[in-house]
Amino acid sequence: MSSNDIIPAAIGDDQSLHSPSSSAPPAPERERRNMMHLADETTAAEELSADEVAIIFSFLPHQDIMHARVCKTWRDAAKKTLVPLCGFRIDNVRSYNAMRVMATALPNLQQLSIRGLGWGHNKYVNGEDPDELKARRTANFITHDIDIISSFTKLRVLHIEGAHLNGSYPVLFSFPLLEKLIIKDCEYLKWDLEMLQGLPSLKGLDCDWNSRLTGSLRSLGALKDSLEKVCIYGCFKIFGNLMDLADFPRLKKLDLLSTKVTGDIRDIGVQDFPALESLALPRTVHGGTYYEFQRISDVPIFMHTIHLLLQRTPTLFVNSSLLVGFYWSLSDGSPDWYDGEADAGDSYTPLPPFNLQIVQAGSRRGWRWCTCTYDDGHSCEINWLDPEPSSESSDYEAYIEDLQRIEQLVDVYRGYYEPPNEQQYRRLCECEGEG
């Protein structure tokens, strides 16, 4: 028997029950007919096996399945049902208690979200090696067992956010079918990237602001053939080298902002990160967001590398970051650095152009030094990375329009393709003051 044969028999396909009629029988008669119809449906449903009912249940949300457990066959069916992905969330004691029931009644739940336990003195049981101060402050709280989630062996999505977990919980990292793990804002949750080896099917890892997350990127090597997304943001104890993940064949998105990961974006070769579509790197990586260059002469070859990466994957960098040049600048520890004039920044005296900006005119890309990463300062001339489009091309008109707007900021530093040396800068300031 197929699922298409089962569903009408169990749910009922008599549309007359839902369609008003001018010749509808009186209320008592309608009630009698409805009861007879329900009795017929119940009889038909009771003839179905638990496996057949489980097929029907697999089309329903978890709430409906729980309400439908009206007999032993249907309760057995619920236990066999692979529950569709849903938004079941634990965010108070009531939903926690519901989860405890579901651990037995619906063990094949595929998606679970764990938050806090609401207002009041409730907490999850402390894990291994808990923070002692936190444990003392909550010693008199009512505790709730988190290990019960181990009953959900078919979990594919686990989202933990703002949950008051204190210590290490190995149970969170032992789901063989889990494909997506999200852990955010769990200040006292202690875990290491090595623990992810208990999630062999993991495709997506999303971690934000977990101050006690530790480990090296190399620990992700066990998931090399499955990982498609790695986003670790604001986790300052994560270290390793960018290139530790270069041979991950399925990795599409990599975001390591605000970590201690190091490396050099110039090391990315043609064969590296073959599936990568999006990349965000911390300032500790050469070329990461807010990176500071040590020499002005290092920049041209670096920009050429960025251009080659964008030619290979135009979506590699978030556009908003690209337009402000990732807030790249010259380090104040650079031998090329000098202080601006005492009154630099007023209407007459410009700041030194020690920030970088990527510019786009039509389809033509370039870069320049500027006093501000936004379009409201003074800029040097553009160093183009692409040739000028032909005047006969469809892009030429847009190119000219953008070019005119971009070049409006080239005034004080006209003729300079890199920051002037200190002597040249002082002379320019004097001329501006006299003007």
XYZ file of C-alpha atoms in Angstrom:
435
model
C 0.000 0.000 0.000
C 1.471 3.407 -0.948
C 1.349 6.615 1.087
C -1.096 8.082 -1.457
C -3.480 5.218 -0.769
C -3.198 5.653 2.973
C -3.639 9.380 3.475
C -7.249 9.785 2.170
C -8.414 6.798 4.173
C -6.964 8.128 7.394
C -7.798 11.798 7.039
C -11.039 11.574 5.101
C -11.847 13.085 1.732
C -15.567 13.785 2.108
C -15.766 17.455 1.160
C -19.430 17.642 2.054
C -18.406 17.999 5.692
C -16.786 21.332 4.882
C -19.164 22.734 2.228
C -22.280 24.674 3.292
C -25.559 23.586 1.662
C -28.950 25.223 1.488
C -30.540 21.829 2.210
C -28.338 20.926 5.190
C -30.088 18.688 7.737
C -30.956 20.029 11.202
C -28.158 20.308 13.760
C -28.936 17.063 15.627
C -29.004 15.152 12.337
C -25.725 16.742 11.192
C -24.122 15.793 14.504
C -25.350 12.198 14.169
C -23.977 11.935 10.607
C -20.642 13.469 11.645
C -20.293 10.977 14.477
C -21.065 8.106 12.104
C -18.483 9.460 9.623
C -15.890 9.786 12.390
C -16.632 6.245 13.539
C -16.111 4.998 9.993
C -12.792 6.877 9.753
C -11.650 5.574 13.134
C -12.477 2.019 12.114
C -10.528 2.486 8.880
C -7.605 4.042 10.737
C -7.481 1.193 13.235
C -6.965 -1.189 10.346
C -3.683 0.548 9.468
C -0.406 -0.779 10.800
C 1.990 1.362 12.839
C 4.323 1.573 9.827
C 1.519 2.859 7.605
C 0.435 5.448 10.160
C 4.070 6.528 10.530
C 4.071 7.371 6.818
C 1.047 9.627 7.365
C 2.609 11.223 10.435
C 5.756 12.047 8.475
C 3.738 14.729 6.658
C 2.604 16.423 9.884
C 4.258 18.887 12.276
C 5.315 17.580 15.670
C 2.372 19.205 17.497
C -0.175 17.371 15.356
C 1.622 14.071 15.777
C 1.614 14.443 19.555
C -2.139 15.197 19.545
C -2.849 12.234 17.268
C -1.462 9.579 19.622
C -4.956 8.327 20.566
C -4.318 4.585 20.602
C -1.445 2.158 21.021
C -0.954 1.692 17.273
C -0.705 5.418 16.736
C 1.603 5.871 19.708
C 3.859 3.164 18.282
C 3.660 4.890 14.902
C 4.725 8.206 16.446
C 7.830 6.545 17.847
C 8.734 5.336 14.350
C 7.955 8.598 12.571
C 10.806 10.624 11.103
C 9.478 14.001 12.218
C 9.748 16.739 9.555
C 12.152 19.606 10.241
C 10.345 21.970 12.575
C 10.880 24.933 14.845
C 10.529 23.190 18.216
C 12.249 25.406 20.773
C 12.987 24.998 24.475
C 12.777 28.465 26.014
C 10.975 27.885 29.318
C 10.220 25.090 31.771
C 6.969 24.202 30.045
C 8.648 23.607 26.676
C 11.435 21.716 28.455
C 8.858 19.365 29.970
C 7.297 18.932 26.528
C 10.731 17.964 25.207
C 11.060 15.327 27.946
C 7.803 13.724 26.802
C 8.853 13.926 23.162
C 12.152 12.186 23.950
C 10.089 9.024 24.401
C 7.065 9.769 22.243
C 8.901 11.292 19.219
C 12.509 10.103 19.428
C 13.052 10.724 15.709
C 12.813 14.504 16.004
C 15.156 16.068 13.441
C 15.415 19.689 14.615
C 15.799 21.145 18.096
C 16.483 24.623 19.457
C 17.736 25.062 23.030
C 17.495 28.502 24.627
C 17.182 29.575 28.254
C 14.554 28.318 30.701
C 12.713 31.604 31.098
C 12.285 33.650 34.241
C 12.784 32.161 37.672
C 15.435 30.068 39.372
C 15.770 27.311 36.798
C 18.922 26.088 35.095
C 20.331 23.145 33.204
C 22.432 20.725 35.234
C 26.058 21.819 35.386
C 28.364 20.059 32.959
C 31.909 18.855 33.448
C 34.386 21.398 34.846
C 31.831 24.206 35.354
C 32.712 27.797 36.150
C 32.853 27.737 39.952
C 31.586 31.277 40.544
C 28.636 30.715 38.213
C 27.932 27.374 39.900
C 27.906 28.969 43.361
C 25.576 31.754 42.279
C 23.066 29.240 40.925
C 23.549 26.497 43.519
C 19.946 26.779 44.773
C 18.323 26.832 41.334
C 16.007 24.045 40.192
C 18.036 21.869 37.815
C 16.931 20.261 34.560
C 18.731 17.429 32.795
C 20.152 18.285 29.368
C 21.432 14.753 28.684
C 17.895 13.754 27.747
C 18.459 15.169 24.247
C 20.612 12.113 23.541
C 17.307 10.311 22.887
C 16.966 12.262 19.634
C 19.381 10.143 17.637
C 18.081 11.391 14.270
C 18.799 15.074 14.907
C 19.913 16.957 11.810
C 19.722 20.547 13.110
C 20.730 21.652 16.618
C 20.522 25.334 17.564
C 21.805 26.407 20.994
C 21.559 30.129 21.763
C 21.680 32.015 25.040
C 21.257 28.762 26.956
C 22.589 28.892 30.522
C 24.894 25.916 30.144
C 27.830 25.852 32.540
C 30.745 23.575 31.763
C 31.377 20.903 29.153
C 28.588 18.693 27.770
C 29.867 15.876 25.528
C 26.237 14.855 24.886
C 25.840 17.893 22.619
C 28.431 16.505 20.220
C 27.305 12.931 19.705
C 24.770 12.930 16.866
C 25.887 10.880 13.854
C 23.318 12.411 11.481
C 23.631 16.075 12.550
C 24.193 18.356 9.562
C 23.860 21.835 11.054
C 25.142 23.070 14.426
C 24.536 26.608 15.673
C 25.926 27.739 19.024
C 25.612 31.432 19.909
C 26.067 33.545 23.019
C 26.787 30.684 25.408
C 29.259 32.363 27.727
C 29.844 29.467 30.105
C 29.650 26.548 27.672
C 33.088 24.933 27.458
C 33.926 23.046 24.292
C 36.711 22.481 21.813
C 36.664 22.079 18.048
C 37.949 18.527 18.511
C 34.560 17.594 19.982
C 33.020 18.067 16.526
C 34.514 14.725 15.524
C 31.405 13.210 17.122
C 29.349 14.836 14.335
C 30.650 13.037 11.208
C 27.839 14.309 8.941
C 28.213 17.992 9.847
C 27.824 20.381 6.913
C 27.314 23.730 8.614
C 29.002 25.170 11.724
C 27.852 28.577 12.965
C 29.378 29.878 16.225
C 29.085 33.450 17.530
C 30.479 34.927 20.734
C 31.353 31.758 22.607
C 34.167 32.966 24.841
C 35.074 29.464 26.096
C 35.281 27.799 22.709
C 38.866 26.665 22.117
C 40.827 24.781 19.500
C 42.732 24.806 16.244
C 41.307 24.849 12.732
C 43.249 21.652 12.111
C 40.766 19.861 14.373
C 38.182 20.304 11.606
C 40.185 17.968 9.378
C 38.019 15.028 10.463
C 35.071 16.808 8.761
C 36.972 17.727 5.625
C 34.670 15.866 3.239
C 31.377 17.115 4.701
C 31.806 20.733 5.824
C 30.241 23.338 3.534
C 30.033 26.288 5.919
C 32.297 27.370 8.774
C 31.393 30.606 10.539
C 33.258 31.238 13.793
C 32.813 34.835 14.908
C 33.919 36.517 18.114
C 35.630 33.402 19.495
C 39.049 34.676 20.529
C 40.538 31.338 21.562
C 40.297 29.828 18.079
C 43.657 29.667 16.338
C 45.348 28.008 13.379
C 46.209 29.008 9.842
C 43.784 30.004 7.115
C 45.367 27.445 4.801
C 44.512 24.573 7.170
C 41.151 24.465 5.369
C 42.413 25.069 1.830
C 41.834 21.475 0.689
C 38.255 21.156 1.951
C 36.462 20.180 -1.287
C 32.921 21.273 -0.280
C 33.611 24.396 1.777
C 31.523 27.256 0.351
C 31.515 29.838 3.149
C 34.317 30.658 5.581
C 33.968 33.437 8.171
C 36.654 33.690 10.855
C 36.242 37.321 11.941
C 37.350 38.164 15.472
C 39.370 34.989 15.993
C 43.126 34.473 16.416
C 43.524 32.659 13.098
C 46.619 33.718 11.163
C 47.879 33.284 7.595
C 48.272 35.221 4.386
C 45.569 35.708 1.785
C 48.323 35.833 -0.833
C 48.974 32.127 -0.193
C 45.631 31.114 -1.712
C 46.457 29.356 -4.956
C 44.359 28.384 -7.945
C 43.720 24.890 -6.557
C 42.933 26.036 -3.004
C 39.396 26.347 -1.619
C 37.882 24.906 -4.818
C 34.228 25.490 -3.817
C 34.592 28.719 -1.822
C 31.973 31.398 -2.511
C 32.303 33.684 0.523
C 35.308 34.622 2.670
C 35.764 36.874 5.741
C 39.040 36.957 7.650
C 40.288 38.567 10.891
C 42.944 41.271 11.121
C 45.482 38.652 12.272
C 45.504 37.300 8.690
C 47.577 39.257 6.165
C 44.794 40.933 4.192
C 42.029 40.336 6.718
C 39.529 42.983 7.797
C 41.292 45.923 9.531
C 44.692 44.601 8.498
C 47.492 47.195 8.743
C 50.254 47.165 6.147
C 53.862 47.650 7.213
C 55.088 49.152 3.938
C 53.431 51.158 1.205
C 55.357 49.100 -1.341
C 53.592 45.904 -0.158
C 50.206 47.060 -1.358
C 50.298 46.852 -5.192
C 51.106 43.121 -5.355
C 48.608 42.474 -2.596
C 45.842 44.248 -4.522
C 46.730 42.198 -7.583
C 46.125 39.053 -5.506
C 42.722 40.353 -4.383
C 41.853 41.094 -7.992
C 42.734 37.576 -9.105
C 40.577 36.101 -6.325
C 37.634 38.268 -7.362
C 38.078 37.265 -10.987
C 37.846 33.630 -9.924
C 34.926 34.164 -7.524
C 33.152 37.552 -7.888
C 31.039 36.896 -4.753
C 34.015 36.029 -2.538
C 33.805 39.147 -0.382
C 30.782 40.920 1.064
C 30.175 43.982 -1.104
C 29.866 46.372 1.848
C 33.328 45.354 3.068
C 34.803 45.443 -0.408
C 33.715 49.037 -1.038
C 35.480 50.303 2.099
C 38.603 48.272 1.360
C 38.094 46.063 4.421
C 39.272 49.076 6.477
C 42.832 48.390 5.392
C 45.375 51.047 6.333
C 49.050 51.768 6.817
C 50.293 50.778 10.285
C 51.383 53.645 12.521
C 54.436 51.478 13.223
C 55.439 51.542 9.556
C 58.659 53.361 8.564
C 56.510 55.081 5.917
C 54.178 56.555 8.525
C 54.272 60.182 9.691
C 51.958 62.366 11.708
C 49.634 64.767 9.987
C 49.715 68.511 10.553
C 48.480 69.673 13.959
C 45.343 71.130 12.401
C 44.931 68.359 9.820
C 41.337 67.611 9.118
C 40.107 71.196 8.950
C 38.878 72.694 5.702
C 42.386 73.645 4.586
C 44.770 70.968 5.861
C 44.243 67.384 4.653
C 45.133 64.264 6.600
C 47.800 61.957 5.147
C 46.183 59.405 2.784
C 47.009 56.278 4.784
C 43.754 54.360 4.261
C 42.905 52.137 1.316
C 39.818 51.959 -0.817
C 38.722 49.656 -3.626
C 36.886 51.479 -6.400
C 34.528 50.221 -9.058
C 33.633 52.132 -12.199
C 31.276 50.103 -14.333
C 32.971 46.749 -14.667
C 36.436 48.238 -14.146
C 38.052 47.735 -10.735
C 40.911 49.585 -9.109
C 42.189 50.860 -5.765
C 43.583 53.994 -4.212
C 45.027 55.553 -1.080
C 42.720 57.983 0.718
C 42.263 59.886 3.967
C 39.004 58.078 4.713
C 37.623 54.705 3.670
C 34.299 56.355 2.835
C 33.657 58.748 -0.048
C 34.061 61.953 1.964
C 37.806 62.548 2.186
C 40.786 63.294 -0.061
C 42.113 60.607 -2.388
C 45.144 59.796 -4.454
C 44.865 58.757 -8.086
C 43.319 55.390 -8.917
C 45.570 52.400 -9.557
C 43.522 50.433 -12.088
C 43.494 46.651 -12.093
C 41.424 46.293 -15.289
C 41.929 47.931 -18.679
C 39.605 50.760 -19.657
C 36.482 49.425 -21.424
C 36.091 50.188 -25.111
C 34.034 53.262 -25.969
C 31.868 50.946 -28.043
C 31.136 48.537 -25.187
C 27.739 48.438 -23.468
C 29.457 49.193 -20.151
C 31.265 52.338 -21.276
C 28.556 54.848 -20.383
C 28.210 53.460 -16.832
C 32.002 53.468 -16.531
C 32.283 57.160 -17.424
C 29.442 58.120 -15.090
C 31.030 56.264 -12.142
C 34.490 57.571 -12.997
C 33.369 61.186 -12.851
C 31.865 60.640 -9.407
C 34.922 58.813 -8.087
C 37.433 61.370 -9.344
C 35.714 64.237 -7.531
C 37.726 63.298 -4.431
C 41.058 63.526 -6.252
C 42.086 67.101 -5.472
C 44.936 67.748 -3.047
C 46.689 64.501 -3.984
C 46.189 64.747 -7.722
C 49.156 63.184 -9.501
C 49.988 60.904 -6.530
C 49.317 57.179 -6.934
C 50.600 56.452 -3.428
C 50.917 58.591 -0.298
C 53.448 61.410 -0.642
C 56.510 61.251 1.585
C 56.558 63.482 4.630
C 58.392 66.330 2.924
C 55.942 66.333 0.008
C 53.015 66.206 2.416
C 54.228 69.240 4.406
C 54.648 71.187 1.208
C 51.149 70.287 0.061
C 49.736 71.438 3.400
C 51.552 74.754 3.070
C 50.107 75.255 -0.400
C 46.611 74.414 0.804
C 46.994 76.871 3.701
C 48.152 79.630 1.378
C 45.292 78.855 -0.997
